[in-house]
Short mmCIF file of C-alpha atoms and ligand atoms in Angstrom, two decimals:
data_model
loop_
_atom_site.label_atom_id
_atom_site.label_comp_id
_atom_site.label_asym_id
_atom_site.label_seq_id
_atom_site.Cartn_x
_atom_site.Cartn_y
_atom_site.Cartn_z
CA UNK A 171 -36.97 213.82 -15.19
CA UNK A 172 -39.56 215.76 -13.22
CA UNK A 173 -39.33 216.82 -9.81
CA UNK A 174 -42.66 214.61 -8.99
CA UNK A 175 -40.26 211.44 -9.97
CA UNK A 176 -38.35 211.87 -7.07
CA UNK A 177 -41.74 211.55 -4.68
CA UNK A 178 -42.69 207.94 -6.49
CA UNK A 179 -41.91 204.81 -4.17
CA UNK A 180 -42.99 201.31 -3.68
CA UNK A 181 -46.67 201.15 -3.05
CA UNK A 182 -47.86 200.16 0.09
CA UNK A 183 -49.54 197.11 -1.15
CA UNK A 184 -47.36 194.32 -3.32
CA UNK A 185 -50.04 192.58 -4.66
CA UNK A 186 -53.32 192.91 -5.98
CA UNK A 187 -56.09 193.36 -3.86
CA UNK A 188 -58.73 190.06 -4.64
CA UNK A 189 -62.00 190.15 -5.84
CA UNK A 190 -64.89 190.99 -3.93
CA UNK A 191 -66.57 187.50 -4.67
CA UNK A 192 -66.50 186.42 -1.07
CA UNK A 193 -68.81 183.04 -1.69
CA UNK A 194 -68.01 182.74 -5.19
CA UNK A 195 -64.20 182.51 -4.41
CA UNK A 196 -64.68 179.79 -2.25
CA UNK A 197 -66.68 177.53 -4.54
CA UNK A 198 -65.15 174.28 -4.59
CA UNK A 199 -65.13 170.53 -4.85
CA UNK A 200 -68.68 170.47 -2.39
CA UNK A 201 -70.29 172.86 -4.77
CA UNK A 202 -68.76 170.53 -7.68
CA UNK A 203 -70.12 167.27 -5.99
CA UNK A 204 -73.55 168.94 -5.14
CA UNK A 205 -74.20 169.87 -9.50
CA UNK A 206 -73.21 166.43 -10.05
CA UNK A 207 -75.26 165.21 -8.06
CA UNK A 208 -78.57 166.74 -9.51
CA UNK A 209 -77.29 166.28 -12.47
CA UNK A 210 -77.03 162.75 -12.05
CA UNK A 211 -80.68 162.07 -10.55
CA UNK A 212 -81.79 164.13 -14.12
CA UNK A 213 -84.14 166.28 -11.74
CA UNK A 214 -83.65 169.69 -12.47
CA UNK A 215 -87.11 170.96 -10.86
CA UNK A 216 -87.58 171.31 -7.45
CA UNK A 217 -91.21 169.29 -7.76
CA UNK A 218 -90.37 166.31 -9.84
CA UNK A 219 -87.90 164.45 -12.28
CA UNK A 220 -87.67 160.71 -13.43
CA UNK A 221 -85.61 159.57 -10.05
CA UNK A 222 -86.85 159.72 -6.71
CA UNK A 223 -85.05 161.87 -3.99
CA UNK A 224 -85.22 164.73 -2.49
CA UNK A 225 -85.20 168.34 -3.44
CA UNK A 226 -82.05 170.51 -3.06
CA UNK A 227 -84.61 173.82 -2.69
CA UNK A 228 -86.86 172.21 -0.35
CA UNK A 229 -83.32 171.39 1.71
CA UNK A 230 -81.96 174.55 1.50
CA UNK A 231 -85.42 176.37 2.69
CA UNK A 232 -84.79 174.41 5.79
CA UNK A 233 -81.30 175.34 6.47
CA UNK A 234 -82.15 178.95 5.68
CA UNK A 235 -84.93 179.02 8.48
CA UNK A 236 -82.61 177.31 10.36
CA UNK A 237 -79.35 179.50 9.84
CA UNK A 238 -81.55 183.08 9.73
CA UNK A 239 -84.10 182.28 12.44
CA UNK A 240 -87.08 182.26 10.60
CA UNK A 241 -90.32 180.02 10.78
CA UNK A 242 -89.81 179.83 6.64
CA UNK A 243 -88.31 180.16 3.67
CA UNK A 244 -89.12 180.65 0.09
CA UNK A 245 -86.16 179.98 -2.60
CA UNK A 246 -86.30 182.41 -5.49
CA UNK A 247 -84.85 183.36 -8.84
CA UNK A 248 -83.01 186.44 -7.74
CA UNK A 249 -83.07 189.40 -4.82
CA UNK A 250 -85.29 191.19 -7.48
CA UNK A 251 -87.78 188.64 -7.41
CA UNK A 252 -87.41 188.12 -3.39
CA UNK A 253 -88.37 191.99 -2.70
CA UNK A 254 -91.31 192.38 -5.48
CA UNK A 255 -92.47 188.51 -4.18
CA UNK A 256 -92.22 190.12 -0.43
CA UNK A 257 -94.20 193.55 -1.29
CA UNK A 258 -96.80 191.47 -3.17
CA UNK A 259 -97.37 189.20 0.09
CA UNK A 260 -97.91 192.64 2.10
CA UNK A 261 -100.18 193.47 -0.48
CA UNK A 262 -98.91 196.26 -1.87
CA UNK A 263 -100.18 197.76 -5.21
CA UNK A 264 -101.68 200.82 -7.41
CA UNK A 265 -102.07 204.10 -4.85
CA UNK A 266 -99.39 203.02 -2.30
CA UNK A 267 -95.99 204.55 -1.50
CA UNK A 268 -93.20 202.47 0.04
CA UNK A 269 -89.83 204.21 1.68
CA UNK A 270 -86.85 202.86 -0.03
CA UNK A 271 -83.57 204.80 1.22
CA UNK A 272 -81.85 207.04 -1.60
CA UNK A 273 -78.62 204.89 -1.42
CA UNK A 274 -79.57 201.10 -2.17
CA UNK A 275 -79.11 198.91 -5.41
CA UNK A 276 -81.72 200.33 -7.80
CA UNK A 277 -84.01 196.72 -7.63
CA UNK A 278 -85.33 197.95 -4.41
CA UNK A 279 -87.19 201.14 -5.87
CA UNK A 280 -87.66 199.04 -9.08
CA UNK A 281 -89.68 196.12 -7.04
CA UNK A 282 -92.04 198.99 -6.20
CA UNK A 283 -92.69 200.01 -9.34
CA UNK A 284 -93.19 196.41 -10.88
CA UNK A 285 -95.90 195.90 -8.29
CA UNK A 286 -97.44 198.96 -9.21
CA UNK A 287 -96.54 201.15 -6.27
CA UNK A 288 -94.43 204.04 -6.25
CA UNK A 289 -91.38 204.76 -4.37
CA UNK A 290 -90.72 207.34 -2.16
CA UNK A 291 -86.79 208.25 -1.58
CA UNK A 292 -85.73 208.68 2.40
CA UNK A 293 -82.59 210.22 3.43
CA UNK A 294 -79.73 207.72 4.61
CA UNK A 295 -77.78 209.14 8.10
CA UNK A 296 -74.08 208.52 8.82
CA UNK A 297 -74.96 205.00 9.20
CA UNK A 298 -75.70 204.75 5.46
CA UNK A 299 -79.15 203.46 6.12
CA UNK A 300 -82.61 205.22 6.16
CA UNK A 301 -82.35 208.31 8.28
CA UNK A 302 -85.64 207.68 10.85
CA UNK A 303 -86.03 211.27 11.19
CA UNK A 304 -86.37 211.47 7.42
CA UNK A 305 -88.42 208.62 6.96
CA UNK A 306 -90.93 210.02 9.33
CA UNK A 307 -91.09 213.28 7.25
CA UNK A 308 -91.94 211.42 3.97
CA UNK A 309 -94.85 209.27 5.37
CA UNK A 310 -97.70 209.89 3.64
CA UNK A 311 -101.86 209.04 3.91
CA UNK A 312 -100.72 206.86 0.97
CA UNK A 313 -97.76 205.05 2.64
CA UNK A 314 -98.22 201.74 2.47
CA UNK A 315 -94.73 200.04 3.87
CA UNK A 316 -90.92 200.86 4.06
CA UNK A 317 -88.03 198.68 2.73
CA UNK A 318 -85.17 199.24 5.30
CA UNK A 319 -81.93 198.22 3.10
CA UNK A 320 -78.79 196.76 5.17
CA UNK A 321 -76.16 198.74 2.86
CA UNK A 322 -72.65 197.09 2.51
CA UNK A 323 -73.57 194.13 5.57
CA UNK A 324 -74.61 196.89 8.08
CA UNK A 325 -77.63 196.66 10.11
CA UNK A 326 -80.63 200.03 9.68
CA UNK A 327 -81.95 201.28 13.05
CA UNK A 328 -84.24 198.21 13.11
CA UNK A 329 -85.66 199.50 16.90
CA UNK A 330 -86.74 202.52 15.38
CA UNK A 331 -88.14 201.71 12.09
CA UNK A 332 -90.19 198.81 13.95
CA UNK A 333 -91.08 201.79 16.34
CA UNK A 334 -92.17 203.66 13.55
CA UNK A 335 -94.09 201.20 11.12
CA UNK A 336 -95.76 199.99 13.98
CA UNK A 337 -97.10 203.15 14.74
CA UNK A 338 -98.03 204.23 11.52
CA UNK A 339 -99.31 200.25 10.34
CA UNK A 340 -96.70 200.05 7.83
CA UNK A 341 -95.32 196.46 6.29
CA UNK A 342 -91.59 196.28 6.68
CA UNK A 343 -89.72 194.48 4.35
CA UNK A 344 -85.78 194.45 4.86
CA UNK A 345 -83.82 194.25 2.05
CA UNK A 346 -80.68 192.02 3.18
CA UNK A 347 -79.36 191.42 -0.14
CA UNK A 348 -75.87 193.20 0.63
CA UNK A 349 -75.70 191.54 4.79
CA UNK A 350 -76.83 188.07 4.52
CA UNK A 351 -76.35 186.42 8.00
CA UNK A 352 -75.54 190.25 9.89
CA UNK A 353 -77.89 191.18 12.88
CA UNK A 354 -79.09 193.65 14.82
CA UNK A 355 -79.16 192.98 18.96
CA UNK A 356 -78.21 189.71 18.44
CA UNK A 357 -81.06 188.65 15.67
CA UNK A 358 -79.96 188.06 12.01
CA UNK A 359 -81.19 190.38 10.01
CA UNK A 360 -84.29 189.62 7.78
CA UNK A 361 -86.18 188.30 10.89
CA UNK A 362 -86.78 191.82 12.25
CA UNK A 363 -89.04 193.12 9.77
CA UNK A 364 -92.51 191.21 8.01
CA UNK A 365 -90.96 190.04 5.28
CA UNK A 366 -86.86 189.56 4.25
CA UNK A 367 -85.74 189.29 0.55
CA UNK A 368 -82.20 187.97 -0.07
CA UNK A 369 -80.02 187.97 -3.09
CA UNK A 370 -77.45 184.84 -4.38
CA UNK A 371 -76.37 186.98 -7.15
CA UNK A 372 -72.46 186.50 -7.58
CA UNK A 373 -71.23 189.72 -6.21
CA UNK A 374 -73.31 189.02 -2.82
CA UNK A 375 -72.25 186.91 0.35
CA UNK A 376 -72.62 183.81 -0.72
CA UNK A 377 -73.85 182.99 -3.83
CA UNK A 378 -75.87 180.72 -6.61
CA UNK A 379 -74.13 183.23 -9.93
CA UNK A 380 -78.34 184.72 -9.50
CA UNK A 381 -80.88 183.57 -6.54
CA UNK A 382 -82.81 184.83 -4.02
CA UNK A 383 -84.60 183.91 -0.49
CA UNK A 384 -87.69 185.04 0.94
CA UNK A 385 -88.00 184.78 4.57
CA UNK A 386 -90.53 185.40 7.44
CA UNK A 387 -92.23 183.96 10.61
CA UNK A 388 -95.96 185.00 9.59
CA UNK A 389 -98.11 182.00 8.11
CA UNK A 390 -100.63 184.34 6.21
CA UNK A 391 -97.09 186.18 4.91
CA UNK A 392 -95.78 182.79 3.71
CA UNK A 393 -98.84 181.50 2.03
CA UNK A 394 -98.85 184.58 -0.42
CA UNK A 395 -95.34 184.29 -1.31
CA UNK A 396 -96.09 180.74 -1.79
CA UNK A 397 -98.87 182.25 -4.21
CA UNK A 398 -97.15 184.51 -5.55
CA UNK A 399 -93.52 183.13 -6.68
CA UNK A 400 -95.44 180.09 -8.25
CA UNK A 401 -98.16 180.48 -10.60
CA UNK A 402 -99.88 176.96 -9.49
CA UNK A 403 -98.53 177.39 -5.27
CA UNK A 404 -102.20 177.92 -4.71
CA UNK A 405 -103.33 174.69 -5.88
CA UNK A 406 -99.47 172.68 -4.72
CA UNK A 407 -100.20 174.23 -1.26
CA UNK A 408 -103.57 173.37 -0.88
CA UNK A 409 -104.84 176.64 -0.89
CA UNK A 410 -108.88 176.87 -1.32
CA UNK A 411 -109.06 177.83 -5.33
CA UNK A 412 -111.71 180.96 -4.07
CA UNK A 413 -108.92 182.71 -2.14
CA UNK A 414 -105.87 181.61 -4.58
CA UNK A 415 -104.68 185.00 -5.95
CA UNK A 416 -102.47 185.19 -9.79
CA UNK A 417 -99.01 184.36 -9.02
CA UNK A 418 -95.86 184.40 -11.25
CA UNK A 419 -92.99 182.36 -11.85
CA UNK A 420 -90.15 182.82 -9.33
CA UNK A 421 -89.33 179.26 -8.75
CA UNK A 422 -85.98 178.37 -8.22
CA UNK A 423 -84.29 175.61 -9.93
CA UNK A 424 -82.38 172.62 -8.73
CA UNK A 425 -79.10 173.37 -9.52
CA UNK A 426 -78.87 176.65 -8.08
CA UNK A 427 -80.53 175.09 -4.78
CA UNK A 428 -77.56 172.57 -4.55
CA UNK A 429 -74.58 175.35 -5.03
CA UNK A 430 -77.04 177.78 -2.97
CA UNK A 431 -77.13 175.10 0.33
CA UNK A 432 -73.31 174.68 0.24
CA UNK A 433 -73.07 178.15 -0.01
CA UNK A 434 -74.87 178.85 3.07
CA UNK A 435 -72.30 176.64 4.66
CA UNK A 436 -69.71 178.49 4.16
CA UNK A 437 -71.20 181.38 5.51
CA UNK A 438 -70.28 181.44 9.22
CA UNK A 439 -67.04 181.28 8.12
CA UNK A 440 -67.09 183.76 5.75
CA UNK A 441 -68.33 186.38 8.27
CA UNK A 442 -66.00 185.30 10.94
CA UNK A 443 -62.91 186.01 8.21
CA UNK A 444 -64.02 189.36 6.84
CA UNK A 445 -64.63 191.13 10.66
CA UNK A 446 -61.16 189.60 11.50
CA UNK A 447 -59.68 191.00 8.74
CA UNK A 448 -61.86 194.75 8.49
CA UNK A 449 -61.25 194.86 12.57
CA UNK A 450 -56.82 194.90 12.64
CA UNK A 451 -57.18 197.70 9.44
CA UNK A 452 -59.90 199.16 11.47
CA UNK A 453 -57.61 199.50 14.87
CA UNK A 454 -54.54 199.94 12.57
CA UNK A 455 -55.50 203.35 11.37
CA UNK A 456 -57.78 204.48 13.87
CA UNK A 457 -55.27 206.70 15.62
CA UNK A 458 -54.32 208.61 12.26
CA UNK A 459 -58.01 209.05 11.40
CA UNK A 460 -58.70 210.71 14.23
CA UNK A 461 -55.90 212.84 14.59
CA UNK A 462 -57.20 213.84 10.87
CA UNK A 463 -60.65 213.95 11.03
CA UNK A 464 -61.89 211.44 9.40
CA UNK A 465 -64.53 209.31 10.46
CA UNK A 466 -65.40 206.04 10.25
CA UNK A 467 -69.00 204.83 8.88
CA UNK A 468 -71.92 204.67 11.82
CA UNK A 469 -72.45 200.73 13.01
CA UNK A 470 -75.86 200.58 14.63
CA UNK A 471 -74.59 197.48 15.73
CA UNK A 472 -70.63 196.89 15.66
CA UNK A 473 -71.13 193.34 16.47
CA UNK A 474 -73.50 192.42 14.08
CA UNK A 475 -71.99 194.00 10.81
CA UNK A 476 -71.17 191.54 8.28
CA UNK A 477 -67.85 193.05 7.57
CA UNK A 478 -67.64 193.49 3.58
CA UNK A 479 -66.62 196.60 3.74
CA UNK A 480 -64.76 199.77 5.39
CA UNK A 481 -66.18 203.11 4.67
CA UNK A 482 -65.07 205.84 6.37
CA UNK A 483 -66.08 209.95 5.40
CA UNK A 484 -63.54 212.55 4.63
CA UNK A 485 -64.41 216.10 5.45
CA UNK A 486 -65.83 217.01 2.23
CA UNK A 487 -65.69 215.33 -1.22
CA UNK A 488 -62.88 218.44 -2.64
CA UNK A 489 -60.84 215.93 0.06
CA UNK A 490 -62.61 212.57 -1.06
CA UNK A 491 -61.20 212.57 -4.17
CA UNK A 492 -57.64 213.19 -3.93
CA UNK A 493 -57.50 210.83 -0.97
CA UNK A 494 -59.15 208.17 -3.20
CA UNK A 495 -56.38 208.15 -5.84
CA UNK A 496 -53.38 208.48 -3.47
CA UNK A 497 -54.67 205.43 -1.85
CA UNK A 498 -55.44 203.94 -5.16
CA UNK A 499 -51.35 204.85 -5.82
CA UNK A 500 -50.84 202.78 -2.70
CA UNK A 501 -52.53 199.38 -4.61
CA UNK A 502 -55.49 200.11 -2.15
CA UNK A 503 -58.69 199.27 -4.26
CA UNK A 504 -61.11 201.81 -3.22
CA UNK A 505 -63.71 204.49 -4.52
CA UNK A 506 -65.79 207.54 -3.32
CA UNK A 507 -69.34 206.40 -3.27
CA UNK A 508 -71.23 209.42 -5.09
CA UNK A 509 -69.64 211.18 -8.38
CA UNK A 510 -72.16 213.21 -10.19
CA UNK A 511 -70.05 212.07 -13.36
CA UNK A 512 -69.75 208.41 -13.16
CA UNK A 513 -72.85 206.77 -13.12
CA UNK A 514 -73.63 203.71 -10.17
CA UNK A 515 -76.91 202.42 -9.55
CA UNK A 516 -76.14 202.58 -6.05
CA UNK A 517 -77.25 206.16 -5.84
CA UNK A 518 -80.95 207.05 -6.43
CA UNK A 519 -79.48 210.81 -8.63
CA UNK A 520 -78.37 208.08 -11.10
CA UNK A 521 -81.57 206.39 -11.27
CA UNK A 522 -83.04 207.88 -14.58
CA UNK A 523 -85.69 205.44 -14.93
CA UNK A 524 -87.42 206.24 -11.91
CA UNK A 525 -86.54 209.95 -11.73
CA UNK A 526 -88.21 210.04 -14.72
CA UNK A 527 -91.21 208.02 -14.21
CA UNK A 528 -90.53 205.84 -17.44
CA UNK A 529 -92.81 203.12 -17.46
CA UNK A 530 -93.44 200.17 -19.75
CA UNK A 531 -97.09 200.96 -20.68
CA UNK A 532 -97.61 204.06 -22.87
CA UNK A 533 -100.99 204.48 -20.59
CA UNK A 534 -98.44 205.50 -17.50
CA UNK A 535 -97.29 203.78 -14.82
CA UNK A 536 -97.68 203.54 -11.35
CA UNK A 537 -97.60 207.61 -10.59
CA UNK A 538 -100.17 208.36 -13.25
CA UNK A 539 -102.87 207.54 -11.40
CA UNK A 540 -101.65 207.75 -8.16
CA UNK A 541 -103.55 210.05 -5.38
CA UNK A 542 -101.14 212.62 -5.10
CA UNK A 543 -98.54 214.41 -7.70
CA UNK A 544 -94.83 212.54 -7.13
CA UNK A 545 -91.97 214.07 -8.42
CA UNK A 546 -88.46 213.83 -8.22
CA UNK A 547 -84.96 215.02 -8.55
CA UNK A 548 -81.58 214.55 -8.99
CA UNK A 549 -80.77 216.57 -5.49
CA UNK A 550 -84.06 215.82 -3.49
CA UNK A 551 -82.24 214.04 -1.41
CA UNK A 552 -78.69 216.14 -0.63
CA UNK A 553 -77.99 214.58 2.70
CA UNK A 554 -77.43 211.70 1.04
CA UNK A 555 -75.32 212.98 -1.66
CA UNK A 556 -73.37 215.08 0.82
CA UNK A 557 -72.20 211.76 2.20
CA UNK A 558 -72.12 209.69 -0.30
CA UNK A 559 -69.68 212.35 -2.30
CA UNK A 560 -67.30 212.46 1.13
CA UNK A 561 -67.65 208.61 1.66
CA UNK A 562 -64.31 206.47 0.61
CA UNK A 563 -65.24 202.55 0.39
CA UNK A 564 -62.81 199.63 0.43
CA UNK A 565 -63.82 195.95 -0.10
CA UNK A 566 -63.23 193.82 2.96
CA UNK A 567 -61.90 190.26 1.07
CA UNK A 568 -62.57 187.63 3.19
CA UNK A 569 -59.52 186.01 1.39
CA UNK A 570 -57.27 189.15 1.88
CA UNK A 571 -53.63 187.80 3.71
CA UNK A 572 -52.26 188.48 5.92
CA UNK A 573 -49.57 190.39 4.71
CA UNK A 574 -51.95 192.30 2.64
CA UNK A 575 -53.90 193.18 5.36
CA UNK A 576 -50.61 194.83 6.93
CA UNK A 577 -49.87 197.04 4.09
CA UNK A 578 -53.19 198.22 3.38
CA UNK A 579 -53.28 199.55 7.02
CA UNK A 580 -49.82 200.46 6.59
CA UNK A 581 -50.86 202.66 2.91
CA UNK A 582 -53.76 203.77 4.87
CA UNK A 583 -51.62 205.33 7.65
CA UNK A 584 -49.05 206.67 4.72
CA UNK A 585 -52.08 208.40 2.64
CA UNK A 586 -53.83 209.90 5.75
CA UNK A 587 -50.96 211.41 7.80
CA UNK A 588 -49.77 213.50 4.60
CA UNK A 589 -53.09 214.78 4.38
CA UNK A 590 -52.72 218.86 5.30
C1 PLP B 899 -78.12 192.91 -5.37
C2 PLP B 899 -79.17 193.68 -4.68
C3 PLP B 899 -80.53 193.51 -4.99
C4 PLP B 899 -81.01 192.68 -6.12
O1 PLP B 899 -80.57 191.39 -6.14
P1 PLP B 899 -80.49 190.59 -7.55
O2 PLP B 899 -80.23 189.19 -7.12
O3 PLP B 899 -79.37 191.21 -8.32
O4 PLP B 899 -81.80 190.76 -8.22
C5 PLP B 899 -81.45 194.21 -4.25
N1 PLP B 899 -81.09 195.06 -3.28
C6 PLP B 899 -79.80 195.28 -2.97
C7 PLP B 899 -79.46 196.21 -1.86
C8 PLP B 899 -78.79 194.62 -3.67
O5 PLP B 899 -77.52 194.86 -3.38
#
C-alpha cells in the first residue's frame, strides 16, 4: 500500500452528476401526444398534407414572438441555418467581414464563410463574450456586421455593441443558440440586435434533437429570411417576382415544430430551476473562492443569465488543471475550457478549417478575393486563450437534487480550501 492510499475518501458527490440535456430530459408524454398527433393528420409539411388543420411551425412562430418579444419568427432546420439565414437577410456577402468572438461554437464563423464573407476573430473579456474594446480595434472599411454570441446562457455587453454598430452602421446579429430565453436589462436576448438565430439542437435549452429560430422586429429583415430559408417564400409571401432574391431550403418540418412548441413550454421552468440550483453552489462556495482567489465568470447581467453553467477562473491554467481533476475525484463533472491538446470547437485555435482558409471550391473561397490580405493564427487571439486555459466549467442540471447540489458545493469547498 502507498502512502497516497491513506489520503483516498468518499467523494464529495454519491451519485452521478446528470446529463446536460436540460429540454431533452424533460421530454415527455406532451411531446409524445404532440408526434402523434401530426402523425395522425399525415401532414408532415408545414404548407399542406391530405387533412385540414393547422400547422405546428406556423404555431410555434407565434409562441416564439410571443415568449422572446419579437414582432416575428422564422422556424428553421438548425442554429446553423438560423445565423447564415440571418446574415443573408442583412445582406451580407463576397468583400465583407463580420466580428464573431474567438470563443463560440465554430457554426458562427462557419455561417460567414457559407455566405461568402469572411470572419474576423474578436477577443472575449472576463465575461466570456466579445471584448468591446477589441471589437472596436478589428473594425475594418470592410466590416460589414458583428455576431455577438451569448456563451454558456450569458448575456454580451448588448449597450455597447448596439453603441458601437450603430456608430459604425454595422448589422448585429446575436447568436443565442447557447441562452435561449436569457436577457439583458430586462429584454430576452435575440430582440436586442437586427436579427437573432436560435438553435433546438439536443444539447441546447430546449430542444427539437436539430432546429433553429430566426427572430426580429424589422419587416424588410423578415421578408428576406422569408426569402431566403424557402426557395419559393418569394412567391408563398407574395413578394413581387422582380425583387424575389434565390433562396434555399431551411424549412422546418412538422414534427420537429410539434416537439419544438412543447419545448418552449417548458422553458420558463427550466430557467427558473437551473438559477435556483447554480445560485445555493454559487453562495455556497463564494467565501472559499475568495479567500483563494478565484473568481467567478463576469455576468453583464446577473439577473438575466440563463443559468447552464458555473465558470469560474483560477489564477493561471498550471492551477486550472490540477484543480479540474481533484474536483473531478470529488464526482464533480467539470473541465478547463482551453487545452492546446484536446481539441473543442468551442475555441477558434482549434478551428483548422477556417485558420486555414479551406474552402470547398478549388477557385478559393471567400478570402481570395477579398479587399484586403486576412490571415490567421492559432494565438492571434491570446486574451482569449489566457482565459479560456484558467477557466474551470461545470454544467448547471436543471434536474440536479437536491442533495447533489449540497455535495457539489460541499466538494467544491473541499477542493478549493486545500489549494496552497
Ligand atoms: C449549437 C450552436 C450553434 C449551431 O447550432 P446547430 O443547431 O448545431 O446548427 C451556433 N452557435 C452556437 C454558439 C452554438 O452553441
Amino acid at each position: 500500500m502507498s502512502t497516497s492510499d491513506a489520503k483516498q475518501s468518499k467523494p464529495s458527490v454519491t451519485n452521478p452528476m446528470p446529463p446536460m440535456y436540460p429540454g431533452g430530459m424533460r421530454i415527455g408524454e406532451e411531446e409524445e401526444q404532440a408526434v402523434l398527433e401530426v402523425m395522425r393528420s399525415k401532414r408532415l409539411f408545414r404548407y399542406y398534407g391530405p387533412n385540414q388543420g393547422s400547422s405546428k411551425v406556423d404555431e410555434l412562430e407565434k409562441a416564439f414572438s410571443d415568449f422572446m418579444g419579437s414582432r416575428y419568427s422564422v422556424a428553421v432546420t438548425s442554429g446553423t441555418a438560423a445565423l447564415i439565414s440571418g446574415l443573408a437577410a442583412l445582406g451580407v456577402g463576397p468583400g465583407d467581414e463580420v466580428i464573431v468572438p474567438a470563443y463560440t461554437w465554430i457554426a458562427s464563423a462557419s455561417a460567414v464563410v457559407a455566405v461568402g464573407g469572411v470572419p474576423i476573430m474578436a477577443e472575449v473579456d472576463e465575461s466570456l463574450t466579445l471584448d468591446v474594446a477589441d471589437v472596436t480595434s478589428k473594425i475594418s472599411p470592410y466590416t460589414r456586421a458583428m455576431i455577438p454570441v451569448h456563451m454558456r446562457g450569458a448575456p454580451a455587453r448588448m449597450d455597447e455593441l448596439m453603441a458601437l454598430a450603430k456608430q459604425h452602421g454595422l448589422g448585429v446579429l446575436e447568436d443565442t443558440a447557447q441562452a435561449n430565453g436569457a436577457s439583458f436589462n430586462g429584454q430576452r436576448l435575440g430582440t436586442i440586435g437586427d436579427i437573432g438565430a436560435f438553435s433546438l439542437q439536443f444539447n441546447k435549452m430546449i430542444t427539437s434533437g436539430e432546429g433553429g429560430m430566426v427572430i426580429t422586429s424589422d419587416e424588410n429583415l423578415y421578408q428576406r429570411t422569408l426569402m431566403y430559408h424557402d426557395v419559393v417564400g418569394g412567391i408563398r409571401n407574395n413578394i413581387p417576382s422582380d425583387q424575389i432574391l434565390a433562396g434555399v431550403n431551411y424549412r422546418m418540418p412538422e414534427l420537429l415544430g410539434a416537439v419544438a412548441l412543447v419545448q418552449l413550454k417548458r422553458l420558463d421552468a427550466l430557467l427558473e430551476d437551473m438559477r435556483h440550483r447554480k445560485q445555493v453552489i454559487k453562495e455556497g462556495m463564494s467565501d472559499v473562492a475568495r479567500r483563494k482567489g478565484v473568481q467567478f465568470r463576469v455576468l453583464n447581467d446577473p439577473q438575466g443569465d440563463a443559468a447552464i453553467a458555473l465558470i469560474f477562473f483560477m489564477p493561471d491554467s498550471a492551477t486550472a488543471q490540477p484543480v479540474s481533476k481533484a474536483l473531478r475525484a470529488e464526482g464533480i463533472s467539470n473541465f478547463v475550457m482551453y487545452s492546446p491538446t484536446s481539441s473543442d470547437y468551442h475555441v477558434y485555435a482549434h478551428w483548422s478549417p477556417i485558420l486555414n482558409q479551406r474552402t470547398w471550391s478549388e477557385q478559393g473561397g471567400p478570402w481570395k478575393n477579398h479587399p484586403r490580405k486576412v490571415t490567421y493564427s492559432t494565438d492571434m487571439c491570446p486574451q482569449t486563450l489566457d482565459l479560456l486555459g484558467r477557466a474551470i466549467h461545470i454544467d448547471i442540471s436543471p434536474e440536479l437534487d437536491s442533495q447533489t447540489v449540497e455535495e457539489i458545493t460541499e466538494g467544491l469547498n473541499k477542493v478549493l480550501e486545500s489549494m496552497a
